Short mmCIF file of C-alpha atoms in Angstrom, two decimals:
data_model
loop_
_atom_site.label_atom_id
_atom_site.label_comp_id
_atom_site.label_asym_id
_atom_site.label_seq_id
_atom_site.Cartn_x
_atom_site.Cartn_y
_atom_site.Cartn_z
CA MET A 352 -180.59 -287.70 -60.57
CA PRO A 353 -179.43 -285.88 -63.10
CA THR A 354 -176.32 -287.62 -64.35
CA GLU A 355 -176.52 -291.37 -63.99
CA GLN A 356 -176.88 -293.24 -67.42
CA ARG A 357 -179.31 -295.88 -65.97
CA LEU A 358 -180.92 -296.55 -62.49
CA VAL A 359 -181.40 -300.34 -62.76
CA PRO A 360 -180.47 -303.16 -60.47
CA SER A 361 -178.47 -305.73 -62.22
CA ASP A 362 -177.07 -306.11 -65.72
CA ALA A 363 -180.29 -308.65 -66.57
CA ASP A 364 -182.40 -305.92 -65.37
CA GLU A 365 -180.90 -303.09 -67.06
CA THR A 366 -181.41 -304.57 -70.68
CA PRO A 367 -184.49 -306.68 -70.36
CA ASP A 368 -184.93 -306.39 -74.12
CA ALA A 369 -181.19 -306.76 -75.52
CA ALA A 370 -181.04 -309.60 -77.99
CA ALA A 371 -177.63 -311.25 -78.83
CA PRO A 372 -175.60 -309.81 -81.73
CA GLY A 373 -176.94 -311.17 -85.09
CA GLU A 374 -180.68 -311.78 -83.57
CA ARG A 375 -183.59 -310.20 -84.10
CA GLN A 376 -185.55 -309.11 -81.28
CA THR A 377 -188.98 -309.79 -80.52
CA ALA A 378 -191.14 -307.07 -79.87
CA VAL A 379 -193.19 -307.91 -76.59
CA PRO A 380 -196.64 -305.91 -76.27
CA ARG A 381 -196.09 -303.25 -73.03
CA SER A 382 -198.18 -300.47 -72.15
CA GLY A 383 -197.65 -297.58 -69.69
CA TRP A 384 -194.42 -297.07 -67.68
CA ALA A 385 -193.30 -300.71 -69.04
CA ALA A 386 -193.39 -299.32 -72.64
CA LEU A 387 -191.38 -296.14 -71.61
CA ARG A 388 -189.26 -297.18 -68.94
CA PRO A 389 -186.43 -298.46 -71.96
CA LEU A 390 -186.83 -295.37 -73.79
CA VAL A 391 -186.17 -293.43 -70.83
CA LEU A 392 -183.13 -295.42 -70.02
CA ARG A 393 -181.56 -294.56 -73.18
CA LEU A 394 -182.08 -291.22 -73.06
CA HIS A 395 -181.01 -291.06 -69.21
CA PHE A 396 -177.86 -292.96 -70.57
CA TYR A 397 -176.87 -290.50 -73.32
CA ALA A 398 -177.70 -287.08 -71.28
CA GLY A 399 -175.80 -288.67 -68.37
CA VAL A 400 -172.86 -289.19 -70.40
CA LEU A 401 -172.71 -286.16 -72.79
CA VAL A 402 -174.41 -283.44 -70.79
CA ALA A 403 -172.92 -284.21 -67.23
CA PRO A 404 -169.72 -282.29 -67.77
CA PHE A 405 -171.46 -279.06 -68.76
CA LEU A 406 -173.54 -280.07 -65.44
CA LEU A 407 -170.37 -280.63 -63.25
CA VAL A 408 -169.04 -277.16 -64.54
CA ALA A 409 -172.10 -275.30 -63.69
CA ALA A 410 -172.21 -276.96 -60.28
CA VAL A 411 -168.93 -276.59 -59.02
CA THR A 412 -169.11 -272.60 -60.23
CA GLY A 413 -172.32 -272.69 -58.57
CA LEU A 414 -171.29 -273.71 -55.24
CA LEU A 415 -168.08 -271.20 -55.60
CA TYR A 416 -170.55 -268.14 -56.20
CA ALA A 417 -172.90 -269.38 -53.35
CA ALA A 418 -170.06 -268.81 -50.91
CA SER A 419 -168.92 -265.78 -52.59
CA PHE A 420 -171.79 -263.58 -50.70
CA GLN A 421 -169.80 -264.13 -47.28
CA ALA A 422 -166.46 -264.18 -48.45
CA GLU A 423 -167.35 -260.75 -50.34
CA LYS A 424 -168.27 -259.42 -46.84
CA VAL A 425 -165.22 -260.54 -45.13
CA LEU A 426 -162.75 -259.46 -48.31
CA TYR A 427 -164.51 -255.91 -48.83
CA ALA A 428 -165.10 -255.15 -44.84
CA HIS A 429 -163.40 -251.54 -45.07
CA GLU A 430 -165.26 -250.42 -48.16
CA LEU A 431 -168.38 -251.84 -46.96
CA SER A 432 -168.71 -251.02 -43.29
CA VAL A 433 -168.19 -248.07 -40.93
CA PRO A 434 -168.26 -247.23 -37.12
CA ALA A 435 -171.90 -246.39 -36.72
CA GLY A 436 -172.35 -242.39 -35.92
CA GLY A 437 -175.31 -240.22 -34.87
CA ARG A 438 -175.04 -237.59 -37.73
CA THR A 439 -175.35 -238.48 -41.31
CA LEU A 440 -174.49 -236.14 -43.94
CA PRO A 441 -176.70 -234.80 -46.57
CA LEU A 442 -176.64 -237.25 -49.51
CA SER A 443 -175.77 -234.46 -51.93
CA GLN A 444 -172.62 -233.93 -49.87
CA GLN A 445 -171.68 -237.58 -49.65
CA VAL A 446 -171.75 -237.70 -53.43
CA ALA A 447 -169.62 -234.38 -53.72
CA LYS A 448 -166.95 -236.16 -51.51
CA ALA A 449 -167.15 -239.21 -53.83
CA ARG A 450 -166.86 -236.84 -57.09
CA ALA A 451 -163.82 -234.72 -55.09
CA ALA A 452 -161.98 -238.23 -55.09
CA HIS A 453 -163.21 -239.68 -58.31
CA PRO A 454 -163.76 -236.90 -60.82
CA GLU A 455 -163.51 -239.76 -63.61
CA GLY A 456 -166.75 -241.16 -65.28
CA ALA A 457 -170.34 -239.75 -64.47
CA VAL A 458 -172.64 -240.65 -61.48
CA ALA A 459 -174.94 -243.12 -62.79
CA ALA A 460 -176.98 -243.61 -59.65
CA VAL A 461 -176.54 -243.47 -55.89
CA ARG A 462 -177.21 -246.15 -53.02
CA PRO A 463 -177.52 -244.26 -49.55
CA ALA A 464 -176.17 -246.48 -46.81
CA PRO A 465 -179.31 -248.77 -45.71
CA GLU A 466 -178.57 -249.59 -42.18
CA PRO A 467 -176.20 -248.03 -39.33
CA GLY A 468 -172.83 -248.99 -40.12
CA ASP A 469 -172.90 -249.24 -43.73
CA THR A 470 -171.58 -246.85 -46.36
CA THR A 471 -173.25 -245.17 -49.18
CA ARG A 472 -172.20 -246.07 -53.07
CA VAL A 473 -172.15 -243.70 -55.41
CA LEU A 474 -172.06 -245.71 -58.66
CA LEU A 475 -170.10 -243.90 -61.78
CA SER A 476 -170.18 -245.12 -65.14
CA GLY A 477 -167.96 -244.60 -68.25
CA ALA A 478 -164.82 -244.73 -65.74
CA PRO A 479 -161.86 -245.41 -67.42
CA GLY A 480 -160.84 -249.10 -67.64
CA VAL A 481 -164.34 -250.28 -66.41
CA PRO A 482 -166.67 -252.12 -68.84
CA GLU A 483 -169.28 -250.41 -70.17
CA ASP A 484 -172.00 -252.80 -68.38
CA HIS A 485 -170.12 -252.48 -64.74
CA GLN A 486 -169.73 -249.55 -63.02
CA LEU A 487 -167.45 -248.03 -60.22
CA ALA A 488 -168.53 -247.74 -56.73
CA VAL A 489 -167.32 -245.21 -54.59
CA PHE A 490 -167.81 -246.04 -50.81
CA VAL A 491 -168.53 -242.89 -48.76
CA ASP A 492 -168.78 -243.08 -45.22
CA PRO A 493 -172.25 -241.42 -44.61
CA HIS A 494 -171.26 -239.84 -41.27
CA THR A 495 -167.80 -238.21 -41.74
CA GLY A 496 -168.06 -237.90 -45.66
CA GLU A 497 -164.52 -240.25 -45.99
CA VAL A 498 -164.09 -242.04 -49.16
CA ARG A 499 -163.23 -245.49 -47.86
CA GLY A 500 -162.43 -246.94 -51.38
CA ALA A 501 -163.65 -248.05 -55.26
CA LEU A 502 -164.37 -250.88 -56.28
CA GLU A 503 -165.88 -252.25 -59.51
CA THR A 504 -169.62 -253.15 -59.52
CA TYR A 505 -171.92 -255.04 -61.53
CA GLY A 506 -175.63 -256.06 -61.53
CA SER A 507 -178.73 -255.30 -59.45
CA THR A 508 -177.49 -256.91 -56.18
CA GLY A 509 -174.06 -254.92 -56.46
CA ALA A 510 -171.69 -257.51 -57.02
CA LEU A 511 -168.26 -256.53 -55.99
CA PRO A 512 -165.20 -257.94 -58.24
CA LEU A 513 -164.99 -261.44 -56.52
CA ARG A 514 -168.67 -262.21 -56.64
CA THR A 515 -168.81 -260.63 -60.47
CA TRP A 516 -165.78 -262.89 -61.37
CA LEU A 517 -167.24 -265.95 -60.08
CA ASP A 518 -170.89 -264.81 -61.41
CA SER A 519 -169.10 -264.85 -64.94
CA LEU A 520 -168.00 -267.97 -64.52
CA HIS A 521 -170.94 -269.74 -63.80
CA ARG A 522 -172.99 -267.89 -66.02
CA ASP A 523 -170.44 -268.24 -69.35
CA LEU A 524 -167.11 -269.10 -68.20
CA HIS A 525 -165.86 -265.87 -69.03
CA LEU A 526 -166.03 -266.43 -72.95
CA GLY A 527 -168.94 -263.73 -73.55
CA GLU A 528 -172.29 -264.60 -75.16
CA ASN A 529 -170.76 -267.64 -76.65
CA GLY A 530 -169.76 -269.06 -73.44
CA ARG A 531 -173.66 -268.66 -71.96
CA LEU A 532 -174.33 -271.57 -74.38
CA TYR A 533 -172.80 -273.52 -72.04
CA SER A 534 -174.92 -272.81 -69.09
CA GLU A 535 -178.05 -273.04 -70.75
CA LEU A 536 -177.65 -276.38 -72.26
CA ALA A 537 -176.86 -277.43 -68.55
CA ALA A 538 -180.16 -275.88 -67.45
CA SER A 539 -182.17 -276.87 -70.77
CA TRP A 540 -181.24 -280.80 -69.76
CA LEU A 541 -180.78 -280.90 -66.07
CA TRP A 542 -184.87 -280.92 -65.17
CA VAL A 543 -184.91 -283.83 -68.42
CA VAL A 544 -181.91 -286.13 -66.52
CA ALA A 545 -183.28 -285.20 -62.98
CA GLY A 546 -187.14 -286.35 -63.92
CA GLY A 547 -185.96 -289.56 -65.78
CA GLY A 548 -183.53 -290.53 -63.13
CA LEU A 549 -186.53 -289.97 -60.67
CA ALA A 550 -188.94 -292.15 -62.72
CA LEU A 551 -186.69 -294.85 -63.16
CA TRP A 552 -185.36 -294.96 -59.18
CA ILE A 553 -189.21 -294.81 -58.28
CA GLY A 554 -190.02 -297.47 -60.75
CA ARG A 555 -187.28 -299.69 -59.30
CA ARG A 556 -188.15 -299.37 -55.81
CA ARG A 557 -192.07 -299.39 -56.06
CA THR A 558 -192.31 -302.88 -55.31
CA GLN A 559 -191.01 -302.93 -51.87
CA ARG A 560 -193.59 -300.34 -50.99
CA LYS A 561 -191.01 -298.89 -48.42
CA VAL A 562 -190.07 -295.03 -48.06
CA ARG A 563 -186.68 -296.34 -46.54
CA ALA A 564 -185.79 -298.04 -49.67
CA LEU A 565 -186.71 -294.92 -52.02
CA ALA A 566 -185.15 -292.57 -49.76
CA LEU A 567 -181.98 -293.98 -48.11
CA PRO A 568 -179.22 -295.89 -49.47
CA ASP A 569 -178.92 -299.60 -48.60
CA ARG A 570 -175.95 -299.92 -46.49
CA THR A 571 -175.93 -303.35 -47.17
CA ALA A 572 -175.15 -303.39 -50.97
CA THR A 573 -171.61 -303.91 -52.32
CA GLY A 574 -169.70 -302.76 -55.72
CA ARG A 575 -172.09 -301.08 -58.15
CA ARG A 576 -175.32 -301.93 -56.33
CA ARG A 577 -173.89 -299.96 -53.79
CA THR A 578 -173.06 -296.64 -55.47
CA LEU A 579 -176.43 -297.09 -57.31
CA SER A 580 -178.13 -296.71 -53.84
CA TRP A 581 -176.05 -293.76 -53.12
CA HIS A 582 -176.80 -292.20 -56.22
CA GLY A 583 -180.74 -293.10 -56.30
CA ALA A 584 -181.34 -291.93 -52.65
CA VAL A 585 -179.41 -288.85 -52.64
CA GLY A 586 -181.17 -287.98 -56.11
CA VAL A 587 -184.60 -288.25 -54.56
CA TRP A 588 -183.62 -285.73 -51.83
CA ALA A 589 -182.15 -283.53 -54.80
CA ALA A 590 -184.51 -283.77 -57.52
CA GLY A 591 -186.97 -280.78 -56.38
CA GLY A 592 -183.98 -278.51 -55.91
CA LEU A 593 -182.58 -279.60 -59.36
CA PHE A 594 -186.02 -278.96 -60.88
CA PHE A 595 -186.06 -275.70 -59.36
CA LEU A 596 -182.27 -274.49 -60.23
CA SER A 597 -183.22 -275.67 -64.20
CA ALA A 598 -186.76 -274.11 -64.51
CA THR A 599 -185.31 -270.48 -62.95
CA GLY A 600 -181.76 -270.73 -64.66
CA LEU A 601 -183.87 -271.18 -67.96
CA THR A 602 -185.79 -267.64 -67.28
CA TRP A 603 -182.57 -265.61 -67.89
CA SER A 604 -180.81 -267.67 -70.09
CA GLY A 605 -180.49 -266.37 -73.86
CA TYR A 606 -183.00 -268.54 -76.23
CA ALA A 607 -185.31 -270.49 -73.72
CA GLY A 608 -185.38 -267.14 -71.71
CA ALA A 609 -186.63 -264.90 -74.97
CA HIS A 610 -189.53 -267.28 -75.49
CA ILE A 611 -190.26 -267.29 -71.75
CA ASP A 612 -190.48 -263.55 -71.83
CA ALA A 613 -192.57 -263.78 -74.83
CA PHE A 614 -194.84 -265.90 -73.45
CA ARG A 615 -195.23 -263.61 -70.09
CA ARG A 616 -195.77 -260.68 -72.33
CA SER A 617 -198.32 -262.43 -74.29
CA LEU A 618 -200.43 -263.00 -70.97
CA GLY A 619 -199.78 -259.58 -69.77
CA GLN A 620 -197.40 -260.55 -66.88
CA ALA A 621 -194.43 -258.82 -68.08
CA THR A 622 -192.49 -257.07 -65.23
CA PRO A 623 -193.94 -253.57 -64.88
CA SER A 624 -191.75 -250.16 -64.49
CA VAL A 625 -192.29 -246.59 -63.99
CA SER A 626 -192.35 -244.12 -66.76
CA THR A 627 -189.34 -241.80 -66.73
CA ALA A 628 -191.01 -239.07 -69.31
CA VAL A 629 -191.48 -235.78 -67.95
CA THR A 630 -192.92 -232.76 -69.80
CA VAL A 631 -190.08 -230.42 -70.03
CA GLY A 632 -191.09 -226.69 -68.63
CA ALA A 633 -194.70 -227.62 -67.97
CA ALA A 634 -193.97 -227.05 -64.43
CA ASP A 635 -191.68 -224.02 -64.66
CA PRO A 636 -191.82 -222.60 -68.32
CA GLY A 637 -189.05 -220.75 -67.95
CA ASN A 638 -186.59 -223.88 -67.34
CA ALA A 639 -187.52 -225.46 -70.80
CA GLY A 640 -183.66 -225.92 -71.16
CA HIS A 641 -183.07 -227.05 -67.74
CA HIS A 642 -179.84 -229.25 -67.57
CA ALA A 643 -178.56 -227.90 -70.60
CA HIS A 644 -176.38 -225.12 -69.06
CA HIS A 645 -174.91 -227.72 -66.42
CA GLY A 646 -171.32 -228.02 -66.88
CA GLY A 647 -168.46 -229.64 -64.24
CA ALA A 648 -166.29 -232.87 -64.71
CA GLY A 649 -168.01 -236.22 -65.51
CA GLY A 650 -171.98 -236.33 -65.04
CA THR A 651 -174.57 -238.30 -65.16
CA ALA A 652 -174.64 -240.91 -68.00
CA GLY A 653 -175.19 -238.65 -70.82
CA MET A 654 -175.76 -235.77 -68.89
CA PRO A 655 -173.88 -233.15 -66.69
CA ASP A 656 -173.56 -233.60 -62.62
CA MET A 657 -176.86 -232.87 -61.17
CA PRO A 658 -176.44 -229.94 -58.43
CA GLY A 659 -174.30 -230.89 -55.54
CA MET A 660 -172.44 -233.61 -57.45
CA ASP A 661 -169.39 -232.15 -58.84
CA GLY A 662 -167.55 -231.95 -55.96
CA LYS A 663 -167.80 -227.96 -56.17
CA GLN A 664 -171.76 -227.73 -55.09
CA SER A 665 -171.27 -229.17 -51.76
CA GLY A 666 -173.98 -227.11 -50.04
CA ALA A 667 -176.42 -227.48 -52.83
CA SER A 668 -178.54 -230.47 -51.10
CA SER A 669 -182.11 -228.18 -51.66
CA GLY A 670 -180.89 -228.20 -55.41
CA SER A 671 -181.08 -225.34 -57.72
CA ALA A 672 -183.87 -223.62 -60.17
CA THR A 673 -182.95 -226.43 -62.59
CA ASP A 674 -182.68 -229.59 -60.30
CA VAL A 675 -184.22 -230.44 -57.10
CA GLY A 676 -181.36 -232.44 -56.39
CA VAL A 677 -180.78 -235.93 -54.73
CA ASP A 678 -182.03 -234.91 -51.17
CA ARG A 679 -185.06 -233.61 -52.28
CA VAL A 680 -185.70 -236.92 -54.61
CA LEU A 681 -184.84 -239.30 -51.57
CA ALA A 682 -187.49 -237.34 -49.39
CA ALA A 683 -190.19 -237.62 -52.36
CA ALA A 684 -189.25 -241.34 -52.45
CA ARG A 685 -189.50 -241.79 -48.53
CA ALA A 686 -192.92 -239.91 -48.54
CA GLU A 687 -194.20 -242.66 -51.04
CA GLY A 688 -193.03 -245.21 -48.44
CA LEU A 689 -189.81 -246.35 -50.05
CA SER A 690 -188.21 -247.49 -47.11
CA SER A 691 -184.09 -248.80 -47.20
CA PRO A 692 -182.42 -249.98 -49.28
CA VAL A 693 -183.20 -247.94 -52.27
CA GLU A 694 -180.79 -246.76 -55.54
CA ILE A 695 -181.56 -243.51 -57.13
CA ASP A 696 -180.80 -243.77 -60.79
CA LEU A 697 -180.35 -240.00 -62.27
CA PRO A 698 -182.09 -238.89 -65.27
CA THR A 699 -180.31 -240.17 -68.41
CA ALA A 700 -181.25 -237.43 -71.25
CA LYS A 701 -183.03 -234.06 -70.82
CA GLY A 702 -186.84 -234.86 -70.20
CA THR A 703 -186.59 -237.91 -68.08
CA ALA A 704 -186.91 -238.21 -64.47
CA TYR A 705 -184.98 -239.82 -61.73
CA VAL A 706 -186.11 -242.98 -60.92
CA VAL A 707 -185.79 -244.41 -56.98
CA LYS A 708 -186.19 -247.79 -56.87
CA GLN A 709 -186.48 -250.29 -53.60
CA ILE A 710 -183.31 -253.30 -54.38
CA GLY A 711 -184.39 -255.14 -51.38
CA ARG A 712 -183.48 -258.86 -52.25
CA SER A 713 -184.46 -260.81 -49.39
CA TRP A 714 -187.60 -261.69 -47.98
CA PRO A 715 -189.96 -259.80 -47.73
CA GLU A 716 -189.19 -258.26 -51.20
CA LYS A 717 -188.92 -254.56 -51.46
CA GLN A 718 -189.26 -253.76 -55.28
CA ASP A 719 -191.39 -250.60 -55.18
CA SER A 720 -190.23 -247.94 -57.50
CA VAL A 721 -191.18 -244.10 -58.13
CA ALA A 722 -190.43 -241.60 -60.86
CA VAL A 723 -189.25 -238.22 -59.74
CA ASP A 724 -189.52 -234.72 -61.85
CA PRO A 725 -185.91 -233.35 -61.49
CA ALA A 726 -187.40 -229.92 -61.90
CA THR A 727 -190.39 -230.09 -59.22
CA GLY A 728 -189.43 -232.75 -57.15
CA ARG A 729 -192.95 -234.27 -57.39
CA VAL A 730 -193.48 -238.07 -58.08
CA THR A 731 -194.80 -238.65 -61.54
CA ASP A 732 -195.14 -242.44 -61.98
CA VAL A 733 -195.32 -245.23 -59.00
CA SER A 734 -194.81 -248.94 -59.25
CA ARG A 735 -195.47 -251.42 -56.42
CA PHE A 736 -194.42 -254.84 -55.89
CA ALA A 737 -197.87 -255.65 -54.55
CA ASP A 738 -199.55 -254.80 -57.76
CA TYR A 739 -196.85 -257.13 -59.94
CA PRO A 740 -198.61 -259.81 -62.25
CA VAL A 741 -198.39 -263.26 -60.41
CA LEU A 742 -195.56 -264.62 -62.87
CA ALA A 743 -193.62 -261.11 -62.68
CA LYS A 744 -193.60 -261.91 -58.82
CA LEU A 745 -192.77 -265.57 -59.45
CA THR A 746 -190.15 -264.79 -61.40
CA ARG A 747 -188.65 -262.32 -59.14
CA TYR A 748 -188.80 -264.88 -56.23
CA GLY A 749 -187.25 -267.81 -58.53
CA ILE A 750 -184.58 -265.45 -59.49
CA ASP A 751 -183.65 -264.22 -56.11
CA LEU A 752 -183.71 -267.82 -54.70
CA HIS A 753 -181.59 -269.27 -57.30
CA THR A 754 -178.89 -266.20 -56.88
CA GLY A 755 -179.14 -266.95 -52.74
CA THR A 756 -180.35 -263.32 -51.83
CA LEU A 757 -183.96 -264.25 -50.64
CA PHE A 758 -183.47 -266.17 -47.61
CA GLY A 759 -179.58 -265.19 -47.03
CA LEU A 760 -177.12 -267.08 -45.49
CA VAL A 761 -179.60 -269.93 -45.01
CA ASN A 762 -180.57 -269.59 -48.71
CA GLN A 763 -176.75 -269.54 -49.60
CA ILE A 764 -176.04 -272.55 -47.55
CA ALA A 765 -178.76 -274.70 -49.15
CA LEU A 766 -177.70 -273.70 -52.58
CA ALA A 767 -174.14 -274.88 -51.99
CA ALA A 768 -175.54 -278.23 -50.30
CA LEU A 769 -177.42 -278.54 -53.66
CA ALA A 770 -174.38 -278.08 -55.55
CA LEU A 771 -172.29 -280.48 -53.75
CA ALA A 772 -175.34 -283.20 -54.10
CA LEU A 773 -174.98 -282.63 -57.72
CA VAL A 774 -171.49 -282.85 -58.29
CA PHE A 775 -171.99 -286.32 -56.13
CA LEU A 776 -174.40 -287.36 -58.42
CA ILE A 777 -172.50 -287.26 -61.41
CA LEU A 778 -168.96 -288.59 -60.11
CA TRP A 779 -171.47 -291.62 -58.97
CA GLY A 780 -173.16 -291.79 -62.31
CA TYR A 781 -169.73 -292.20 -64.03
CA ARG A 782 -168.31 -294.61 -61.53
CA MET A 783 -171.22 -296.74 -62.18
CA TRP A 784 -170.44 -296.58 -66.02
CA TRP A 785 -167.12 -297.39 -64.98
CA GLN A 786 -168.28 -300.47 -62.81
CA ARG A 787 -170.31 -301.92 -65.87
CA ARG A 788 -167.47 -302.14 -68.28
CA PRO A 789 -166.55 -305.57 -69.61
CA THR A 790 -163.73 -306.93 -67.50
CA HIS A 791 -162.22 -309.87 -69.66
CA GLY A 792 -160.62 -309.24 -72.53
CA ARG A 793 -160.05 -305.53 -73.19
CA THR A 794 -157.63 -303.66 -70.98
CA LEU A 795 -159.73 -300.40 -71.29
CA SER A 796 -163.17 -300.29 -71.81
CA PHE A 797 -166.52 -298.43 -70.67
CA GLY A 798 -169.88 -299.55 -69.64
CA ARG A 799 -172.33 -300.86 -72.15
CA PRO A 800 -175.07 -298.63 -73.39
CA VAL A 801 -178.70 -299.34 -73.28
CA PRO A 802 -179.72 -301.46 -76.27
CA ARG A 803 -181.20 -299.49 -79.22
CA GLY A 804 -184.55 -299.52 -80.54
CA ALA A 805 -186.41 -299.00 -77.55
CA TRP A 806 -188.70 -296.61 -79.32
CA ARG A 807 -189.73 -299.27 -81.59
CA ARG A 808 -191.51 -301.20 -78.69
CA VAL A 809 -193.13 -298.22 -77.54
CA PRO A 810 -197.28 -298.49 -78.58
CA LEU A 811 -198.19 -296.10 -81.15
CA PRO A 812 -200.92 -294.64 -78.89
CA VAL A 813 -198.36 -293.75 -76.25
CA LEU A 814 -195.77 -292.76 -79.06
CA LEU A 815 -197.13 -289.81 -80.81
CA PRO A 816 -198.15 -287.97 -77.66
CA VAL A 817 -194.49 -288.02 -76.58
CA VAL A 818 -192.99 -287.16 -80.09
CA CYS A 819 -195.59 -284.21 -79.88
CA GLY A 820 -194.69 -283.25 -76.67
CA VAL A 821 -190.94 -283.54 -77.41
CA ALA A 822 -191.39 -281.32 -80.09
CA ALA A 823 -193.19 -278.79 -78.37
CA VAL A 824 -190.61 -278.72 -75.73
CA GLY A 825 -187.67 -278.61 -78.15
CA TRP A 826 -188.90 -275.28 -79.99
CA ALA A 827 -189.77 -273.92 -75.97
CA VAL A 828 -186.14 -274.81 -75.10
CA PRO A 829 -183.98 -274.63 -78.24
CA LEU A 830 -181.00 -275.92 -76.91
CA LEU A 831 -182.72 -279.05 -75.69
CA GLY A 832 -184.45 -279.84 -79.26
CA VAL A 833 -180.83 -279.32 -81.25
CA SER A 834 -178.84 -281.39 -78.92
CA LEU A 835 -181.40 -284.24 -78.62
CA VAL A 836 -181.89 -284.19 -82.24
CA GLY A 837 -177.63 -284.57 -82.21
CA PHE A 838 -177.86 -287.49 -80.14
CA LEU A 839 -180.14 -289.23 -82.12
CA LEU A 840 -178.10 -288.60 -85.31
CA VAL A 841 -175.10 -290.03 -83.33
CA ASP A 842 -177.31 -292.59 -82.31
CA VAL A 843 -178.08 -293.43 -85.92
CA VAL A 844 -174.72 -293.29 -86.81
CA LEU A 845 -173.31 -295.71 -84.32
CA GLY A 846 -176.50 -298.14 -85.10
CA VAL A 847 -175.49 -298.32 -88.89
CA LEU A 848 -171.95 -298.88 -88.28
CA ALA A 849 -172.69 -301.82 -85.43
CA HIS A 850 -174.98 -303.03 -88.14
CA ARG A 851 -171.90 -303.00 -90.99
CA ARG A 852 -169.82 -304.97 -88.48
CA ARG A 853 -171.97 -307.24 -87.78
CA ALA A 854 -172.32 -308.07 -91.86
CA ALA A 855 -169.02 -307.96 -92.41
CA ALA A 856 -168.32 -310.55 -89.31
CA PRO A 857 -167.41 -313.91 -90.77
CA ALA A 858 -169.94 -316.62 -89.96
CA ASP A 859 -169.27 -319.25 -87.33
#
């Protein structure tokens, strides 16, 4: 329930501590939830009114992104699929076909066809018109060598133009790094308003002691109560998913994500990777200068083409005296147990290795990787997903579940349903705010906010731990802390203005 400003039964219930204008409120001793409820209610109000627009944008763009996986398969079917054949060309020949058709840029990586009927992707960096952090994917029929097309691609999941565009829309609204602030702000507040709303709804319904009252809407209610009933019931079902989206969204955000990474590293829970360093000439002293003399158009990122990748050495699948070639590198990775799908990253400089890594993002995860010496074809380092630290594994699972790849279509349908639920929760929240507006004496007005001063009625033994906890969370999640301070400043200013208006009003 991330966006409704207050979850309470009636005007009287919503403002139990309200006093008439000009009167002093009498503090009533409270403890536990009764003391915190007005404070949570006011926080839920401000978060619902002010943060909800960011959450709405994130929900709508997230819904579109969840649908993009299936749309991509239809839109780019020609590039992605081919009739299954019996014979598969050596990988180096497939790369050579791609380079003959697209000599621009440099070969950065190769993704062999993972299943019968799939195409091989040859990834080129530095291609004209392709952003630096994107690549040009050349799609090759692994059976005939036919080049099926070329499309811009992005990220470890190999997103094609449609999904790449929607991913950027969801992540930063196509505004670059500054645009990422919107999505981080939404993720920072999502768990707060969802948790606050859930607590308010459970607190409201606990006297009825019926699961139905908590989890199902009241079909007999009318007006604002009906809206509240739907908002609360749907919020109960969606709360767990919203907590998950908030937590996983923060893991790769800018500011909170940096704190999470630092925390993981301090515990020795960082994601491991293979070492790409190799000793030049250690296995073959006569080849200490290997890679230095290769020419040809393009090449790897920062390096010339490897054997069989320049379109002129299509028969060099067995490599050369200076580089064993992608076929032997792939064979070495297969011997280490790396099954499809895999990506072969070419050496980026002299003295670095090929890296072959599994890129399976569906259950069960395939994340093993090996480094292969380009001069000898020997595996120099291995990283197994089974050996990942616990937090590294959980992070991988969380990100893949968040992006809709872990459980495929079922995962994407669940994300779409969660996004729709969030959209409706936001709209119901604003509708309740509108339904609470005064209807007499004004042609246009909005619902009254929860009365201020709730924190003064919280007992000190309860208030101090809450303040310390909020400060700690505000440091760990900076955009939450900064925006919360902003809300408090706005609240103070509004309070001062209201006090001045009352003081200036003539006495009756």
